[in-house]
Amino acid sequence: MSQPVAIKNALISVYYKDNLEPIIRELNRIGASIYSTGGTETFIRSLGVDVIAVEDLTSYPSILGGRVKTLHPKVFGGILARRSNESDKKQLGQYEIPEIDLVIVDLYPFEETVESGAGHDDVIEKIDIGGISLIRAAAKNFKDVVILASKDDYTELYEMLSSQNGTTTIDQRKRFAQKAFNITSNYDTAIFQYFNQDEPLPVFKHSIQTSQTLRYGENPHQKGVFYGNLDAMFNKLNGKELSYNNLVDVDAAVALIDEFTEPTIAILKHTNACGIASRSFIKEAWIDALACDPVSAFGGVIIANAEIDAATATEIDKIFYEVLIAPAYTDEAVQILQGKKNRIILVRQPVELPAKQFKTLLNGVIEQDKDNTVEGPEHMTPVTNRKPTEQELKDLYFANKVVKHTKSNTIVFAKNSQLMSSGVGQTSRVDSLKQAVIKAESFGFDLNGAVMASDAFFPFPDCVELAAEAGILAVLQPGGSINDKLSIEKCNEKNISMVTTGVRHFKH
């Protein structure tokens, strides 16, 4: 059973014919009979190689506009017959069915058709029936049959046949079967996702065919893989490969910067912003973002939403960072930034990002919609005697964007479209506030006239009292606590403004 199997008969019917010719000629050289249909049959004949039409084997023509060509016992019998089973072999002889030792079949381009924006009828016609059945049959019988289901494997098969004189080993056939089932499962998942848009079934199905092995996972003793196409997302101009932790921070950076339209730069460490500022010019945004917390900026991920010029690059190059992301760079900026070989410099490409988030948890997976809501001034309801000024409303909006992307429990202080400090990931909200006050003071920020945003409601008035003592003049929170009244009364006592949004932004 583990002995090499010689290819005597091959069935070939493919959509993609590039690089197929060497295989055809090698099969012809070893004397294998070739069965084919439609365009592939015409292609083989054009090479001057003999080919037997499947219709001649089955004695049935291709019918229903090509929808039924190979679905016949004389085809599937030859693929599924067990060579070591005497009963199977006897039936092959009885019905004059040739043993098919090699099946080269690919699938109609369903995903490409969907992505092209084609109409529903065109998409349905690209659901392959015969091809996927042939692939599954040949893969199931890998002990006796070679299945090739992708044009990406043409060269590998050609080299195998030419170096082994038309034979294959059981390990080689099993490997091709593994690849084939990967292709069919991905194909079926794509079809299911297309049908599962209206009134979706509560099932979890995802299939990503591209991947990149990472140096390691979150820590060196953990293995890590990224599934997806990073080359579509970024054009790398410099530096080493992104690590697992880099990717987690880059994901957080992209989500944060997409909240802003004016020239903005953010610096992140462990997915939280340690500096962010919006200014008229990108260099000014960098200087003020770095001022927020130049200590934490060391080794961070930097992201901009505007072109990096030479002047800005010169300033950024003065610190150590892991990753820099921008939509564009001037040539002079690239020359400056490439001076340090390990710094990762990325150009962000316009790619549509998923609308859902999921992760493994316990013995399953949890999934949710992305938090795509951020409340602007029009969504802020004043609940205190003092109303926020126009500038305070602008700063509250800025702070609310930042707090949404900061680990809970979190408090954010901001003034003049600049992050002044934040308290991040504390087990109590008041501890987050205390942390933010200490950080602001340590970097010389005057909180008088600043605003404060909270990702969730205040359970007690202590946060408002401490904020007022620090100089905060306006507060944003979602509201919803049974003690909202106490916090509002404390604001009125301290003559500061409070607005509620009705929307919580926990981030765990």
Short mmCIF file of C-alpha atoms in Angstrom, two decimals:
data_model
loop_
_atom_site.label_atom_id
_atom_site.label_comp_id
_atom_site.label_asym_id
_atom_site.label_seq_id
_atom_site.Cartn_x
_atom_site.Cartn_y
_atom_site.Cartn_z
CA MET A 1 0.00 0.00 0.00
CA SER A 2 2.92 2.35 0.66
CA GLN A 3 4.61 1.44 -2.62
CA PRO A 4 4.91 4.17 -5.29
CA VAL A 5 1.90 4.36 -7.61
CA ALA A 6 2.49 4.89 -11.31
CA ILE A 7 0.20 7.26 -13.16
CA LYS A 8 -1.49 5.49 -16.06
CA ASN A 9 -4.61 7.64 -16.47
CA ALA A 10 -5.15 11.30 -15.64
CA LEU A 11 -8.25 13.50 -15.57
CA ILE A 12 -7.57 17.19 -16.14
CA SER A 13 -10.19 19.95 -16.13
CA VAL A 14 -9.04 23.36 -14.92
CA TYR A 15 -10.05 27.01 -15.00
CA TYR A 16 -6.43 28.24 -14.83
CA LYS A 17 -4.12 26.80 -17.48
CA ASP A 18 -0.96 28.86 -16.89
CA ASN A 19 2.07 26.59 -16.31
CA LEU A 20 0.00 23.49 -17.04
CA GLU A 21 1.86 22.66 -20.25
CA PRO A 22 4.96 21.03 -18.63
CA ILE A 23 2.70 18.57 -16.74
CA ILE A 24 0.82 17.68 -19.93
CA ARG A 25 4.04 17.00 -21.78
CA GLU A 26 5.45 14.93 -18.92
CA LEU A 27 2.29 12.81 -18.78
CA ASN A 28 2.58 12.34 -22.53
CA ARG A 29 6.23 11.31 -22.14
CA ILE A 30 5.44 8.58 -19.62
CA GLY A 31 2.59 7.28 -21.78
CA ALA A 32 -0.32 8.21 -19.51
CA SER A 33 -3.80 8.55 -21.03
CA ILE A 34 -5.38 11.95 -20.46
CA TYR A 35 -9.11 12.58 -20.09
CA SER A 36 -10.44 16.11 -20.24
CA THR A 37 -13.38 18.41 -20.97
CA GLY A 38 -14.19 21.75 -22.57
CA GLY A 39 -11.51 24.40 -22.70
CA THR A 40 -8.90 22.19 -21.08
CA GLU A 41 -9.42 19.52 -23.70
CA THR A 42 -8.99 22.14 -26.45
CA PHE A 43 -5.83 23.43 -24.74
CA ILE A 44 -4.30 19.93 -24.56
CA ARG A 45 -5.06 19.27 -28.22
CA SER A 46 -3.39 22.57 -29.12
CA LEU A 47 -0.17 21.17 -27.67
CA GLY A 48 -0.31 18.23 -30.08
CA VAL A 49 -0.99 15.78 -27.26
CA ASP A 50 -3.65 13.08 -27.51
CA VAL A 51 -6.60 13.54 -25.20
CA ILE A 52 -9.81 11.57 -24.62
CA ALA A 53 -12.99 13.59 -24.16
CA VAL A 54 -14.86 12.73 -20.97
CA GLU A 55 -18.00 12.54 -23.11
CA ASP A 56 -16.42 9.63 -24.98
CA LEU A 57 -15.73 7.87 -21.71
CA THR A 58 -19.23 8.38 -20.28
CA SER A 59 -21.18 8.22 -23.57
CA TYR A 60 -23.04 11.30 -22.30
CA PRO A 61 -22.55 14.84 -23.58
CA SER A 62 -21.94 17.90 -21.40
CA ILE A 63 -25.46 19.09 -20.57
CA LEU A 64 -27.33 21.99 -18.95
CA GLY A 65 -24.97 24.58 -20.34
CA GLY A 66 -21.93 22.81 -18.90
CA ARG A 67 -23.39 22.39 -15.42
CA VAL A 68 -23.10 18.59 -15.74
CA LYS A 69 -19.96 17.21 -17.38
CA THR A 70 -18.09 14.82 -15.09
CA LEU A 71 -20.79 13.69 -12.66
CA HIS A 72 -20.91 10.08 -13.87
CA PRO A 73 -20.03 6.62 -12.43
CA LYS A 74 -17.43 6.04 -15.15
CA VAL A 75 -15.54 9.08 -13.86
CA PHE A 76 -16.08 8.76 -10.12
CA GLY A 77 -15.78 4.99 -10.20
CA GLY A 78 -12.31 5.26 -11.67
CA ILE A 79 -11.31 7.77 -8.97
CA LEU A 80 -12.87 6.14 -5.91
CA ALA A 81 -12.07 2.50 -6.69
CA ARG A 82 -9.76 0.92 -4.09
CA ARG A 83 -6.94 -0.74 -5.97
CA SER A 84 -6.42 -3.30 -3.20
CA ASN A 85 -10.10 -4.26 -3.12
CA GLU A 86 -10.83 -7.18 -5.45
CA SER A 87 -14.55 -6.41 -5.58
CA ASP A 88 -13.86 -2.82 -6.66
CA LYS A 89 -11.45 -3.99 -9.34
CA LYS A 90 -13.93 -6.55 -10.61
CA GLN A 91 -16.60 -3.89 -10.99
CA LEU A 92 -14.21 -1.60 -12.86
CA GLY A 93 -13.66 -4.40 -15.34
CA GLN A 94 -17.36 -5.24 -15.55
CA TYR A 95 -18.33 -1.65 -16.44
CA GLU A 96 -15.19 -0.83 -18.44
CA ILE A 97 -14.11 1.93 -16.09
CA PRO A 98 -10.45 3.00 -16.26
CA GLU A 99 -8.53 3.55 -13.03
CA ILE A 100 -7.84 7.29 -12.76
CA ASP A 101 -4.57 7.82 -10.91
CA LEU A 102 -4.24 11.60 -11.19
CA VAL A 103 -6.91 14.29 -10.97
CA ILE A 104 -5.99 17.90 -11.77
CA VAL A 105 -9.03 20.06 -11.12
CA ASP A 106 -9.49 23.58 -9.79
CA LEU A 107 -12.61 25.50 -8.88
CA TYR A 108 -14.58 28.31 -10.45
CA PRO A 109 -13.41 31.67 -8.99
CA PHE A 110 -16.32 32.18 -6.59
CA GLU A 111 -14.59 34.59 -4.18
CA GLU A 112 -13.16 36.68 -7.01
CA THR A 113 -16.61 36.92 -8.59
CA VAL A 114 -18.14 38.12 -5.33
CA GLU A 115 -15.35 40.67 -4.82
CA SER A 116 -15.84 41.98 -8.35
CA GLY A 117 -19.34 43.13 -7.43
CA ALA A 118 -20.99 40.80 -9.94
CA GLY A 119 -24.73 40.25 -9.79
CA HIS A 120 -26.35 37.46 -7.80
CA ASP A 121 -26.99 35.20 -10.82
CA ASP A 122 -23.35 35.47 -11.94
CA VAL A 123 -22.16 34.65 -8.43
CA ILE A 124 -24.40 31.57 -8.24
CA GLU A 125 -23.07 30.28 -11.56
CA LYS A 126 -19.56 30.37 -10.07
CA ILE A 127 -20.48 27.80 -7.40
CA ASP A 128 -18.55 24.78 -8.59
CA ILE A 129 -20.28 21.39 -8.36
CA GLY A 130 -18.42 18.90 -10.50
CA GLY A 131 -14.96 20.25 -9.67
CA ILE A 132 -15.35 20.17 -5.92
CA SER A 133 -16.85 16.66 -6.12
CA LEU A 134 -13.87 15.42 -8.12
CA ILE A 135 -11.44 16.99 -5.66
CA ARG A 136 -13.12 15.44 -2.65
CA ALA A 137 -13.31 12.03 -4.31
CA ALA A 138 -9.65 12.00 -5.31
CA ALA A 139 -8.51 13.34 -1.93
CA LYS A 140 -10.56 10.71 -0.11
CA ASN A 141 -8.84 7.98 -2.13
CA PHE A 142 -5.33 9.42 -1.70
CA LYS A 143 -3.95 5.95 -1.08
CA ASP A 144 -4.28 5.34 -4.81
CA VAL A 145 -4.90 8.74 -6.43
CA VAL A 146 -3.00 12.01 -6.73
CA ILE A 147 -5.16 15.12 -6.40
CA LEU A 148 -3.94 18.53 -7.53
CA ALA A 149 -6.45 21.28 -6.72
CA SER A 150 -4.42 24.46 -7.16
CA LYS A 151 -2.34 26.01 -9.90
CA ASP A 152 0.15 26.90 -7.18
CA ASP A 153 1.16 23.21 -7.06
CA TYR A 154 1.72 22.69 -10.80
CA THR A 155 5.49 23.10 -10.56
CA GLU A 156 5.76 20.78 -7.56
CA LEU A 157 3.84 18.02 -9.34
CA TYR A 158 5.85 18.43 -12.54
CA GLU A 159 9.15 18.10 -10.67
CA MET A 160 7.81 15.10 -8.79
CA LEU A 161 6.68 13.29 -11.94
CA SER A 162 9.82 14.06 -13.90
CA SER A 163 12.20 13.06 -11.11
CA GLN A 164 10.26 9.92 -10.13
CA ASN A 165 9.40 8.73 -13.64
CA GLY A 166 5.68 9.28 -13.27
CA THR A 167 5.22 7.75 -9.81
CA THR A 168 4.20 9.18 -6.45
CA THR A 169 4.58 8.03 -2.85
CA ILE A 170 1.84 7.66 -0.25
CA ASP A 171 3.25 10.61 1.72
CA GLN A 172 3.19 12.81 -1.35
CA ARG A 173 -0.37 11.85 -2.17
CA LYS A 174 -1.49 12.43 1.42
CA ARG A 175 0.10 15.87 1.38
CA PHE A 176 -1.75 16.78 -1.82
CA ALA A 177 -4.98 15.50 -0.25
CA GLN A 178 -4.40 17.70 2.78
CA LYS A 179 -4.02 20.73 0.51
CA ALA A 180 -7.11 19.72 -1.45
CA PHE A 181 -9.36 19.52 1.60
CA ASN A 182 -8.03 22.90 2.69
CA ILE A 183 -9.13 24.33 -0.65
CA THR A 184 -12.58 22.73 -0.58
CA SER A 185 -13.28 23.76 3.01
CA ASN A 186 -12.23 27.34 2.28
CA TYR A 187 -14.40 27.36 -0.84
CA ASP A 188 -17.46 26.09 1.05
CA THR A 189 -16.89 28.65 3.80
CA ALA A 190 -16.83 31.48 1.25
CA ILE A 191 -20.11 30.25 -0.25
CA PHE A 192 -21.69 29.93 3.19
CA GLN A 193 -20.61 33.46 4.15
CA TYR A 194 -22.20 34.77 0.96
CA PHE A 195 -25.51 33.11 1.82
CA ASN A 196 -25.29 33.93 5.53
CA GLN A 197 -25.70 37.69 5.26
CA ASP A 198 -29.46 38.11 5.71
CA GLU A 199 -30.84 36.50 8.87
CA PRO A 200 -27.47 34.83 9.57
CA LEU A 201 -27.30 31.45 11.25
CA PRO A 202 -25.63 31.54 14.70
CA VAL A 203 -22.50 29.65 13.68
CA PHE A 204 -18.83 30.59 13.65
CA LYS A 205 -17.07 29.97 10.33
CA HIS A 206 -13.96 31.74 9.10
CA SER A 207 -11.27 30.67 6.67
CA ILE A 208 -8.07 32.63 5.93
CA GLN A 209 -5.69 31.13 3.42
CA THR A 210 -2.65 33.38 3.88
CA SER A 211 -0.44 33.33 6.96
CA GLN A 212 2.87 34.50 8.31
CA THR A 213 4.87 32.66 10.96
CA LEU A 214 6.03 35.09 13.63
CA ARG A 215 9.31 34.95 15.51
CA TYR A 216 7.30 33.95 18.57
CA GLY A 217 4.05 34.78 20.31
CA GLU A 218 3.47 37.19 23.17
CA ASN A 219 6.53 35.70 24.88
CA PRO A 220 9.56 33.83 23.45
CA HIS A 221 8.34 30.46 24.70
CA GLN A 222 5.04 30.81 22.78
CA LYS A 223 4.63 30.10 19.07
CA GLY A 224 2.84 32.72 17.01
CA VAL A 225 1.23 32.96 13.56
CA PHE A 226 -0.60 35.84 11.85
CA TYR A 227 -3.43 34.75 9.55
CA GLY A 228 -4.11 37.36 6.92
CA ASN A 229 -2.38 39.38 4.23
CA LEU A 230 -0.13 41.98 5.83
CA ASP A 231 1.25 42.95 2.42
CA ALA A 232 -2.22 44.22 1.47
CA MET A 233 -2.37 46.30 4.66
CA PHE A 234 1.14 47.74 4.71
CA ASN A 235 4.07 48.41 2.43
CA LYS A 236 7.20 47.94 4.53
CA LEU A 237 9.99 50.41 3.73
CA ASN A 238 12.43 49.39 6.42
CA GLY A 239 13.09 47.14 9.38
CA LYS A 240 12.59 43.62 10.65
CA GLU A 241 9.38 41.58 10.52
CA LEU A 242 6.53 42.61 12.77
CA SER A 243 6.33 40.59 15.99
CA TYR A 244 3.20 39.33 17.73
CA ASN A 245 3.29 42.22 20.19
CA ASN A 246 4.01 44.70 17.38
CA LEU A 247 0.90 43.49 15.56
CA VAL A 248 -1.30 43.83 18.64
CA ASP A 249 -0.07 47.41 19.14
CA VAL A 250 -0.35 48.23 15.44
CA ASP A 251 -3.96 47.05 15.44
CA ALA A 252 -4.73 49.33 18.39
CA ALA A 253 -2.89 52.21 16.72
CA VAL A 254 -4.85 51.87 13.49
CA ALA A 255 -8.16 51.78 15.36
CA LEU A 256 -7.26 54.91 17.35
CA ILE A 257 -5.92 57.04 14.50
CA ASP A 258 -8.98 56.32 12.37
CA GLU A 259 -11.04 58.41 14.80
CA PHE A 260 -9.24 61.58 13.66
CA THR A 261 -9.43 63.63 10.48
CA GLU A 262 -7.16 66.58 11.33
CA PRO A 263 -3.36 65.98 11.24
CA THR A 264 -2.74 63.69 14.22
CA ILE A 265 0.04 61.54 15.63
CA ALA A 266 -0.40 58.93 18.35
CA ILE A 267 2.21 56.97 20.29
CA LEU A 268 1.11 53.66 21.83
CA LYS A 269 2.57 51.24 24.35
CA HIS A 270 0.82 47.96 25.13
CA THR A 271 -2.20 49.10 23.06
CA ASN A 272 -2.74 52.31 25.08
CA ALA A 273 -1.98 55.83 23.90
CA CYS A 274 0.84 57.39 25.91
CA GLY A 275 0.78 60.43 23.63
CA ILE A 276 -1.54 61.89 21.02
CA ALA A 277 -2.12 65.35 19.62
CA SER A 278 -3.97 66.96 16.71
CA ARG A 279 -2.46 70.06 15.12
CA SER A 280 -2.47 72.07 11.90
CA PHE A 281 0.87 70.54 10.87
CA ILE A 282 2.13 67.01 11.41
CA LYS A 283 5.45 68.09 12.95
CA GLU A 284 3.58 70.05 15.61
CA ALA A 285 1.39 67.02 16.26
CA TRP A 286 4.51 64.90 16.82
CA ILE A 287 6.14 67.37 19.21
CA ASP A 288 3.01 67.67 21.34
CA ALA A 289 2.24 63.93 21.24
CA LEU A 290 5.74 63.13 22.49
CA ALA A 291 5.43 65.72 25.25
CA CYS A 292 2.54 63.77 26.79
CA ASP A 293 4.84 61.02 28.10
CA PRO A 294 8.34 60.91 26.58
CA VAL A 295 9.34 58.11 28.96
CA SER A 296 6.64 55.67 27.86
CA ALA A 297 7.19 56.63 24.21
CA PHE A 298 10.50 54.72 24.31
CA GLY A 299 10.04 51.56 22.23
CA GLY A 300 6.51 52.46 21.25
CA VAL A 301 4.43 52.29 18.09
CA ILE A 302 3.90 55.61 16.33
CA ILE A 303 1.09 56.27 13.87
CA ALA A 304 0.21 59.33 11.81
CA ASN A 305 -2.74 60.10 9.56
CA ALA A 306 -0.81 62.50 7.32
CA GLU A 307 2.39 62.40 5.26
CA ILE A 308 5.65 62.40 7.21
CA ASP A 309 8.01 65.07 5.87
CA ALA A 310 11.76 65.46 6.43
CA ALA A 311 11.37 67.88 9.33
CA THR A 312 9.00 65.54 11.18
CA ALA A 313 11.17 62.50 10.40
CA THR A 314 14.21 64.28 11.86
CA GLU A 315 12.36 64.82 15.13
CA ILE A 316 10.95 61.29 15.28
CA ASP A 317 14.40 59.85 14.57
CA LYS A 318 15.69 61.29 17.84
CA ILE A 319 13.95 58.61 19.92
CA PHE A 320 13.92 54.83 19.89
CA TYR A 321 10.67 53.33 18.63
CA GLU A 322 9.59 49.95 17.29
CA VAL A 323 7.17 50.84 14.47
CA LEU A 324 6.22 53.97 12.53
CA ILE A 325 3.07 53.98 10.38
CA ALA A 326 1.87 56.72 8.03
CA PRO A 327 -0.13 56.94 4.80
CA ALA A 328 2.89 58.45 3.01
CA TYR A 329 6.45 59.73 3.45
CA THR A 330 8.49 62.20 1.45
CA ASP A 331 11.64 60.79 -0.16
CA GLU A 332 13.80 62.82 2.21
CA ALA A 333 11.88 61.46 5.20
CA VAL A 334 12.41 57.87 4.05
CA GLN A 335 16.17 58.45 3.73
CA ILE A 336 16.30 59.79 7.28
CA LEU A 337 14.19 56.99 8.78
CA GLN A 338 16.05 54.21 6.98
CA GLY A 339 19.25 55.20 8.76
CA LYS A 340 18.43 52.75 11.55
CA LYS A 341 17.98 49.32 10.00
CA ASN A 342 15.79 47.68 12.65
CA ARG A 343 13.14 50.41 12.85
CA ILE A 344 9.98 49.19 11.12
CA ILE A 345 8.66 51.81 8.70
CA LEU A 346 5.23 51.06 7.22
CA VAL A 347 3.09 52.75 4.60
CA ARG A 348 -0.54 52.06 5.35
CA GLN A 349 -2.63 50.93 2.39
CA PRO A 350 -6.38 51.55 1.99
CA VAL A 351 -7.87 48.23 3.13
CA GLU A 352 -11.39 47.61 4.39
CA LEU A 353 -11.18 46.25 7.92
CA PRO A 354 -13.52 43.61 9.44
CA ALA A 355 -16.71 44.79 11.12
CA LYS A 356 -16.55 42.00 13.72
CA GLN A 357 -14.07 41.11 16.45
CA PHE A 358 -13.56 37.66 17.94
CA LYS A 359 -11.18 35.76 20.16
CA THR A 360 -10.90 32.34 21.75
CA LEU A 361 -12.31 32.12 25.25
CA LEU A 362 -12.68 29.09 27.53
CA ASN A 363 -13.76 26.21 25.29
CA GLY A 364 -15.13 28.41 22.50
CA VAL A 365 -15.03 31.77 20.76
CA ILE A 366 -16.72 35.08 21.53
CA GLU A 367 -17.61 37.52 18.79
CA GLN A 368 -18.91 41.07 18.81
CA ASP A 369 -19.48 44.06 16.56
CA LYS A 370 -16.64 46.54 16.56
CA ASP A 371 -17.19 49.60 18.71
CA ASN A 372 -17.68 52.03 15.84
CA THR A 373 -19.52 54.65 17.91
CA VAL A 374 -17.91 57.81 19.23
CA GLU A 375 -20.06 60.58 20.65
CA GLY A 376 -19.46 64.13 19.45
CA PRO A 377 -20.79 67.41 20.91
CA GLU A 378 -24.21 66.79 19.37
CA HIS A 379 -24.52 63.60 21.47
CA MET A 380 -23.42 65.21 24.74
CA THR A 381 -26.18 66.11 27.17
CA PRO A 382 -25.26 68.81 29.74
CA VAL A 383 -26.51 67.80 33.20
CA THR A 384 -24.96 70.56 35.37
CA ASN A 385 -25.58 74.24 36.02
CA ARG A 386 -22.37 75.22 34.27
CA LYS A 387 -22.36 74.33 30.57
CA PRO A 388 -19.15 73.46 28.72
CA THR A 389 -17.65 76.11 26.48
CA GLU A 390 -17.14 75.51 22.76
CA GLN A 391 -13.46 74.73 23.34
CA GLU A 392 -14.30 72.38 26.19
CA LEU A 393 -16.78 70.54 23.98
CA LYS A 394 -14.06 70.15 21.35
CA ASP A 395 -11.64 68.81 23.96
CA LEU A 396 -14.27 66.47 25.40
CA TYR A 397 -14.78 65.04 21.93
CA PHE A 398 -11.01 64.56 21.59
CA ALA A 399 -10.81 62.91 25.02
CA ASN A 400 -13.78 60.68 24.28
CA LYS A 401 -12.02 59.34 21.17
CA VAL A 402 -8.97 58.49 23.23
CA VAL A 403 -10.82 56.99 26.19
CA LYS A 404 -12.69 54.66 23.83
CA HIS A 405 -9.38 53.06 22.81
CA THR A 406 -7.79 52.86 26.27
CA LYS A 407 -7.88 49.85 28.58
CA SER A 408 -10.56 49.97 31.28
CA ASN A 409 -10.88 51.33 33.87
CA THR A 410 -9.62 54.51 32.32
CA ILE A 411 -9.63 58.26 32.82
CA VAL A 412 -8.31 60.65 30.16
CA PHE A 413 -7.26 64.27 30.63
CA ALA A 414 -7.03 66.49 27.55
CA LYS A 415 -6.64 70.15 26.64
CA ASN A 416 -6.33 71.92 23.30
CA SER A 417 -6.54 68.63 21.32
CA GLN A 418 -3.66 67.07 23.25
CA LEU A 419 -3.60 64.15 25.64
CA MET A 420 -2.26 65.42 28.94
CA SER A 421 -2.33 62.10 30.78
CA SER A 422 -4.41 59.01 31.35
CA GLY A 423 -5.02 56.45 34.04
CA VAL A 424 -5.09 53.03 32.42
CA GLY A 425 -6.32 49.56 33.33
CA GLN A 426 -6.88 50.10 37.03
CA THR A 427 -9.26 47.98 39.06
CA SER A 428 -11.10 51.06 40.35
CA ARG A 429 -12.00 54.24 38.49
CA VAL A 430 -10.74 56.48 41.26
CA ASP A 431 -7.34 54.77 41.08
CA SER A 432 -7.24 55.49 37.34
CA LEU A 433 -7.98 59.14 38.08
CA LYS A 434 -5.25 59.34 40.72
CA GLN A 435 -2.79 57.75 38.30
CA ALA A 436 -3.69 60.30 35.61
CA VAL A 437 -3.19 63.22 38.01
CA ILE A 438 0.21 61.93 39.10
CA LYS A 439 1.36 61.40 35.50
CA ALA A 440 0.25 64.87 34.42
CA GLU A 441 2.10 66.46 37.31
CA SER A 442 5.25 64.39 36.68
CA PHE A 443 5.53 65.77 33.13
CA GLY A 444 4.78 69.34 34.14
CA PHE A 445 1.25 69.64 32.77
CA ASP A 446 -1.10 72.20 34.27
CA LEU A 447 -4.53 70.57 34.46
CA ASN A 448 -6.30 73.85 35.13
CA GLY A 449 -8.80 74.28 32.31
CA ALA A 450 -8.42 70.69 31.09
CA VAL A 451 -11.29 68.25 30.52
CA MET A 452 -11.79 64.69 31.71
CA ALA A 453 -13.39 61.70 29.98
CA SER A 454 -14.33 58.39 31.59
CA ASP A 455 -15.06 55.15 29.73
CA ALA A 456 -17.89 54.28 32.15
CA PHE A 457 -20.06 55.95 34.78
CA PHE A 458 -18.89 57.20 38.16
CA PRO A 459 -20.22 54.97 40.94
CA PHE A 460 -19.39 57.63 43.53
CA PRO A 461 -18.72 61.40 43.50
CA ASP A 462 -15.09 60.97 44.60
CA CYS A 463 -13.80 61.06 41.01
CA VAL A 464 -15.49 64.39 40.36
CA GLU A 465 -14.15 65.84 43.59
CA LEU A 466 -10.56 64.81 42.82
CA ALA A 467 -10.87 66.08 39.24
CA ALA A 468 -12.08 69.48 40.46
CA GLU A 469 -9.18 69.70 42.89
CA ALA A 470 -6.80 69.04 39.98
CA GLY A 471 -8.29 71.90 37.96
CA ILE A 472 -10.61 70.03 35.58
CA LEU A 473 -13.43 72.25 34.25
CA ALA A 474 -15.51 69.79 32.20
CA VAL A 475 -16.28 66.08 32.55
CA LEU A 476 -17.68 63.50 30.11
CA GLN A 477 -19.15 60.20 31.19
CA PRO A 478 -21.85 57.87 29.85
CA GLY A 479 -24.06 58.16 32.91
CA GLY A 480 -26.34 55.42 34.12
CA SER A 481 -25.20 54.99 37.72
CA ILE A 482 -27.78 54.98 40.50
CA ASN A 483 -25.47 57.61 42.04
CA ASP A 484 -25.38 59.93 39.02
CA LYS A 485 -27.17 62.55 41.07
CA LEU A 486 -24.35 62.62 43.63
CA SER A 487 -21.71 63.20 40.94
CA ILE A 488 -23.82 65.91 39.31
CA GLU A 489 -24.32 67.66 42.65
CA LYS A 490 -20.58 67.55 43.29
CA CYS A 491 -19.97 69.15 39.87
CA ASN A 492 -22.40 71.93 40.72
CA GLU A 493 -20.73 72.41 44.10
CA LYS A 494 -17.32 72.71 42.40
CA ASN A 495 -18.73 74.78 39.49
CA ILE A 496 -17.57 72.40 36.77
CA SER A 497 -19.48 71.08 33.76
CA MET A 498 -20.62 67.53 33.18
CA VAL A 499 -22.08 65.97 30.04
CA THR A 500 -23.42 62.46 29.61
CA THR A 501 -23.42 60.46 26.38
CA GLY A 502 -25.45 57.37 27.21
CA VAL A 503 -22.74 55.18 25.64
CA ARG A 504 -20.18 53.17 27.59
CA HIS A 505 -16.78 52.29 26.10
CA PHE A 506 -15.32 49.44 28.12
CA LYS A 507 -12.15 47.94 26.63
CA HIS A 508 -10.80 44.78 28.22
#
